[in-house]
């Protein structure tokens, strides 16, 4: 029903994550078998550039970390977006496709575009894109790298 379309959000106080899920997905495995599964989408202001996606299905429990901007670009593109192990694209008005590439081949996950777009909107509301470099966590990470490399 209509209630199922409303994303469930919770904030884990210790991690301050916005979590949507579980939401239904359709998984197409490397061997071509397909079946239902779920996804949880998580984001934290402590890591503002990343989104975390946990996929679960029979025999599968995978956690993927992907750039938030890659999700946003792919959710709105009919052409696959991404140059690494994951490509994301809109698969029509109602669904989005996430394809992961590995040594055994590729696997695809189809999910409702509305889930992905509502998750991205919640991330944007909590932490607008472009403000990441103002994050204390990002600044501290960059400072630590510069010190480790002897550049600061």
PDB file of C-alpha atoms in Angstrom:
ATOM      1  CA  UNK A   1       0.000   0.000   0.000  1.00  0.00           C
ATOM      2  CA  UNK A   2       0.904   3.659   0.147  1.00  0.00           C
ATOM      3  CA  UNK A   3       2.474   3.263   3.589  1.00  0.00           C
ATOM      4  CA  UNK A   4       5.124   0.934   2.138  1.00  0.00           C
ATOM      5  CA  UNK A   5       6.362   3.730  -0.138  1.00  0.00           C
ATOM      6  CA  UNK A   6       7.280   5.925   2.831  1.00  0.00           C
ATOM      7  CA  UNK A   7      10.913   5.278   3.773  1.00  0.00           C
ATOM      8  CA  UNK A   8      11.565   4.239   7.316  1.00  0.00           C
ATOM      9  CA  UNK A   9      14.213   6.453   8.860  1.00  0.00           C
ATOM     10  CA  UNK A  10      15.977   6.015  12.130  1.00  0.00           C
ATOM     11  CA  UNK A  11      18.915   7.792  13.619  1.00  0.00           C
ATOM     12  CA  UNK A  12      21.423   5.667  15.492  1.00  0.00           C
ATOM     13  CA  UNK A  13      22.643   8.034  18.177  1.00  0.00           C
ATOM     14  CA  UNK A  14      26.156   6.589  18.311  1.00  0.00           C
ATOM     15  CA  UNK A  15      26.727   6.795  14.564  1.00  0.00           C
ATOM     16  CA  UNK A  16      24.256   9.588  13.691  1.00  0.00           C
ATOM     17  CA  UNK A  17      23.245   7.775  10.527  1.00  0.00           C
ATOM     18  CA  UNK A  18      20.137   8.259   8.492  1.00  0.00           C
ATOM     19  CA  UNK A  19      19.006   4.772   7.529  1.00  0.00           C
ATOM     20  CA  UNK A  20      16.315   3.840   5.021  1.00  0.00           C
ATOM     21  CA  UNK A  21      15.192   0.288   4.822  1.00  0.00           C
ATOM     22  CA  UNK A  22      14.882  -2.473   4.450  1.00  0.00           C
ATOM     23  CA  UNK A  23      13.353  -1.893   1.031  1.00  0.00           C
ATOM     24  CA  UNK A  24      12.695  -4.528  -1.643  1.00  0.00           C
ATOM     25  CA  UNK A  25      15.150  -5.066  -4.501  1.00  0.00           C
ATOM     26  CA  UNK A  26      15.551  -7.588  -7.327  1.00  0.00           C
ATOM     27  CA  UNK A  27      19.001  -9.188  -7.474  1.00  0.00           C
ATOM     28  CA  UNK A  28      20.484 -10.733 -10.607  1.00  0.00           C
ATOM     29  CA  UNK A  29      23.545 -12.750  -9.588  1.00  0.00           C
ATOM     30  CA  UNK A  30      26.754 -13.351 -11.523  1.00  0.00           C
ATOM     31  CA  UNK A  31      25.477 -16.789 -12.588  1.00  0.00           C
ATOM     32  CA  UNK A  32      22.265 -15.270 -13.990  1.00  0.00           C
ATOM     33  CA  UNK A  33      19.969 -16.446 -11.214  1.00  0.00           C
ATOM     34  CA  UNK A  34      17.559 -13.802  -9.973  1.00  0.00           C
ATOM     35  CA  UNK A  35      15.396 -13.287  -6.947  1.00  0.00           C
ATOM     36  CA  UNK A  36      14.075 -10.885  -4.352  1.00  0.00           C
ATOM     37  CA  UNK A  37      16.143  -9.240  -1.660  1.00  0.00           C
ATOM     38  CA  UNK A  38      16.318  -6.089   0.439  1.00  0.00           C
ATOM     39  CA  UNK A  39      18.506  -3.016   0.706  1.00  0.00           C
ATOM     40  CA  UNK A  40      19.219  -0.646   3.578  1.00  0.00           C
ATOM     41  CA  UNK A  41      20.716   2.721   2.653  1.00  0.00           C
ATOM     42  CA  UNK A  42      22.743   4.558   5.283  1.00  0.00           C
ATOM     43  CA  UNK A  43      24.561   7.858   5.467  1.00  0.00           C
ATOM     44  CA  UNK A  44      26.500   9.649   8.202  1.00  0.00           C
ATOM     45  CA  UNK A  45      27.671  13.261   8.509  1.00  0.00           C
ATOM     46  CA  UNK A  46      30.945  11.776   9.825  1.00  0.00           C
ATOM     47  CA  UNK A  47      31.541  10.480   6.273  1.00  0.00           C
ATOM     48  CA  UNK A  48      29.547  12.976   4.178  1.00  0.00           C
ATOM     49  CA  UNK A  49      30.892  11.892   0.791  1.00  0.00           C
ATOM     50  CA  UNK A  50      29.786   8.246   1.130  1.00  0.00           C
ATOM     51  CA  UNK A  51      26.573   6.257   1.175  1.00  0.00           C
ATOM     52  CA  UNK A  52      26.428   2.703   2.500  1.00  0.00           C
ATOM     53  CA  UNK A  53      24.151   0.113   0.919  1.00  0.00           C
ATOM     54  CA  UNK A  54      23.546  -3.276   2.564  1.00  0.00           C
ATOM     55  CA  UNK A  55      21.997  -5.854   0.252  1.00  0.00           C
ATOM     56  CA  UNK A  56      20.478  -9.037   1.647  1.00  0.00           C
ATOM     57  CA  UNK A  57      19.002 -12.038  -0.151  1.00  0.00           C
ATOM     58  CA  UNK A  58      19.246 -15.822   0.050  1.00  0.00           C
ATOM     59  CA  UNK A  59      22.944 -16.451   0.680  1.00  0.00           C
ATOM     60  CA  UNK A  60      23.878 -12.785   0.183  1.00  0.00           C
ATOM     61  CA  UNK A  61      24.759 -10.139   2.761  1.00  0.00           C
ATOM     62  CA  UNK A  62      26.850  -7.470   1.056  1.00  0.00           C
ATOM     63  CA  UNK A  63      27.759  -3.985   2.244  1.00  0.00           C
ATOM     64  CA  UNK A  64      28.809  -1.552  -0.469  1.00  0.00           C
ATOM     65  CA  UNK A  65      30.152   1.922   0.134  1.00  0.00           C
ATOM     66  CA  UNK A  66      29.652   4.259  -2.781  1.00  0.00           C
ATOM     67  CA  UNK A  67      30.180   7.958  -3.386  1.00  0.00           C
ATOM     68  CA  UNK A  68      27.024   9.918  -2.607  1.00  0.00           C
ATOM     69  CA  UNK A  69      27.533  11.974  -5.773  1.00  0.00           C
ATOM     70  CA  UNK A  70      27.784   8.797  -7.864  1.00  0.00           C
ATOM     71  CA  UNK A  71      24.397   7.650  -6.530  1.00  0.00           C
ATOM     72  CA  UNK A  72      22.888  11.056  -7.252  1.00  0.00           C
ATOM     73  CA  UNK A  73      24.322  11.235 -10.782  1.00  0.00           C
ATOM     74  CA  UNK A  74      23.345   7.658 -11.618  1.00  0.00           C
ATOM     75  CA  UNK A  75      19.812   7.985 -10.248  1.00  0.00           C
ATOM     76  CA  UNK A  76      19.139  10.712 -12.803  1.00  0.00           C
ATOM     77  CA  UNK A  77      20.992   9.290 -15.812  1.00  0.00           C
ATOM     78  CA  UNK A  78      19.774   6.866 -18.462  1.00  0.00           C
ATOM     79  CA  UNK A  79      23.413   6.068 -19.276  1.00  0.00           C
ATOM     80  CA  UNK A  80      25.496   4.140 -16.720  1.00  0.00           C
ATOM     81  CA  UNK A  81      27.510   6.438 -14.440  1.00  0.00           C
ATOM     82  CA  UNK A  82      30.733   5.329 -12.777  1.00  0.00           C
ATOM     83  CA  UNK A  83      34.169   4.189 -13.862  1.00  0.00           C
ATOM     84  CA  UNK A  84      35.026   1.748 -11.075  1.00  0.00           C
ATOM     85  CA  UNK A  85      33.500  -1.519  -9.911  1.00  0.00           C
ATOM     86  CA  UNK A  86      29.979  -0.070  -9.792  1.00  0.00           C
ATOM     87  CA  UNK A  87      27.788   1.526 -12.442  1.00  0.00           C
ATOM     88  CA  UNK A  88      24.494   3.207 -11.592  1.00  0.00           C
ATOM     89  CA  UNK A  89      21.728   4.322 -13.949  1.00  0.00           C
ATOM     90  CA  UNK A  90      18.054   5.044 -14.113  1.00  0.00           C
ATOM     91  CA  UNK A  91      16.278   2.003 -15.518  1.00  0.00           C
ATOM     92  CA  UNK A  92      13.105   3.819 -16.486  1.00  0.00           C
ATOM     93  CA  UNK A  93      10.748   5.981 -14.496  1.00  0.00           C
ATOM     94  CA  UNK A  94      10.208   3.453 -11.717  1.00  0.00           C
ATOM     95  CA  UNK A  95      13.549   1.736 -11.129  1.00  0.00           C
ATOM     96  CA  UNK A  96      17.271   2.268 -10.823  1.00  0.00           C
ATOM     97  CA  UNK A  97      20.006  -0.216 -11.663  1.00  0.00           C
ATOM     98  CA  UNK A  98      23.216  -0.747  -9.700  1.00  0.00           C
ATOM     99  CA  UNK A  99      25.659  -3.080 -11.422  1.00  0.00           C
ATOM    100  CA  UNK A 100      28.794  -4.278  -9.671  1.00  0.00           C
ATOM    101  CA  UNK A 101      31.697  -5.782 -11.600  1.00  0.00           C
ATOM    102  CA  UNK A 102      34.086  -8.356 -10.180  1.00  0.00           C
ATOM    103  CA  UNK A 103      36.484 -11.051 -11.335  1.00  0.00           C
ATOM    104  CA  UNK A 104      33.611 -13.562 -11.634  1.00  0.00           C
ATOM    105  CA  UNK A 105      31.488 -11.217 -13.765  1.00  0.00           C
ATOM    106  CA  UNK A 106      28.781  -8.711 -12.988  1.00  0.00           C
ATOM    107  CA  UNK A 107      25.742  -8.689 -10.719  1.00  0.00           C
ATOM    108  CA  UNK A 108      22.836  -6.262 -10.922  1.00  0.00           C
ATOM    109  CA  UNK A 109      20.459  -4.868  -8.334  1.00  0.00           C
ATOM    110  CA  UNK A 110      17.189  -3.201  -9.346  1.00  0.00           C
ATOM    111  CA  UNK A 111      15.448  -0.961  -6.834  1.00  0.00           C
ATOM    112  CA  UNK A 112      12.647   1.574  -6.873  1.00  0.00           C
ATOM    113  CA  UNK A 113      13.937   4.946  -8.034  1.00  0.00           C
ATOM    114  CA  UNK A 114      11.716   6.617  -5.434  1.00  0.00           C
ATOM    115  CA  UNK A 115      13.644   4.900  -2.608  1.00  0.00           C
ATOM    116  CA  UNK A 116      16.995   6.059  -3.963  1.00  0.00           C
ATOM    117  CA  UNK A 117      15.786   9.617  -4.644  1.00  0.00           C
ATOM    118  CA  UNK A 118      14.108   9.964  -1.217  1.00  0.00           C
ATOM    119  CA  UNK A 119      17.293   8.718   0.460  1.00  0.00           C
ATOM    120  CA  UNK A 120      19.389  11.233  -1.496  1.00  0.00           C
ATOM    121  CA  UNK A 121      16.927  14.026  -0.636  1.00  0.00           C
ATOM    122  CA  UNK A 122      17.224  13.150   3.067  1.00  0.00           C
ATOM    123  CA  UNK A 123      21.031  13.243   2.806  1.00  0.00           C
ATOM    124  CA  UNK A 124      20.829  16.577   1.005  1.00  0.00           C
ATOM    125  CA  UNK A 125      18.497  17.982   3.686  1.00  0.00           C
ATOM    126  CA  UNK A 126      20.824  16.820   6.456  1.00  0.00           C
ATOM    127  CA  UNK A 127      24.058  17.843   4.749  1.00  0.00           C
ATOM    128  CA  UNK A 128      23.848  19.788   1.479  1.00  0.00           C
ATOM    129  CA  UNK A 129      26.206  18.726  -1.297  1.00  0.00           C
ATOM    130  CA  UNK A 130      29.153  21.039  -1.579  1.00  0.00           C
ATOM    131  CA  UNK A 131      29.439  21.539   2.171  1.00  0.00           C
ATOM    132  CA  UNK A 132      31.512  18.391   2.647  1.00  0.00           C
ATOM    133  CA  UNK A 133      34.814  20.227   2.678  1.00  0.00           C
ATOM    134  CA  UNK A 134      33.562  22.312   5.586  1.00  0.00           C
ATOM    135  CA  UNK A 135      33.113  19.152   7.672  1.00  0.00           C
ATOM    136  CA  UNK A 136      35.378  18.910  10.704  1.00  0.00           C
ATOM    137  CA  UNK A 137      35.817  15.179  10.023  1.00  0.00           C
ATOM    138  CA  UNK A 138      36.970  15.804   6.439  1.00  0.00           C
ATOM    139  CA  UNK A 139      39.294  18.607   7.554  1.00  0.00           C
ATOM    140  CA  UNK A 140      40.775  16.392  10.280  1.00  0.00           C
ATOM    141  CA  UNK A 141      41.262  13.552   7.778  1.00  0.00           C
ATOM    142  CA  UNK A 142      43.038  15.803   5.301  1.00  0.00           C
ATOM    143  CA  UNK A 143      45.225  17.216   8.087  1.00  0.00           C
ATOM    144  CA  UNK A 144      46.146  13.692   9.228  1.00  0.00           C
ATOM    145  CA  UNK A 145      47.109  12.697   5.674  1.00  0.00           C
ATOM    146  CA  UNK A 146      49.228  15.815   5.200  1.00  0.00           C
ATOM    147  CA  UNK A 147      51.037  15.135   8.486  1.00  0.00           C
ATOM    148  CA  UNK A 148      51.542  11.450   7.609  1.00  0.00           C
ATOM    149  CA  UNK A 149      53.006  12.412   4.242  1.00  0.00           C
ATOM    150  CA  UNK A 150      55.251  15.023   5.862  1.00  0.00           C
ATOM    151  CA  UNK A 151      53.561  17.889   4.041  1.00  0.00           C
ATOM    152  CA  UNK A 152      52.284  19.768   7.085  1.00  0.00           C
TER     153      UNK A 152
END
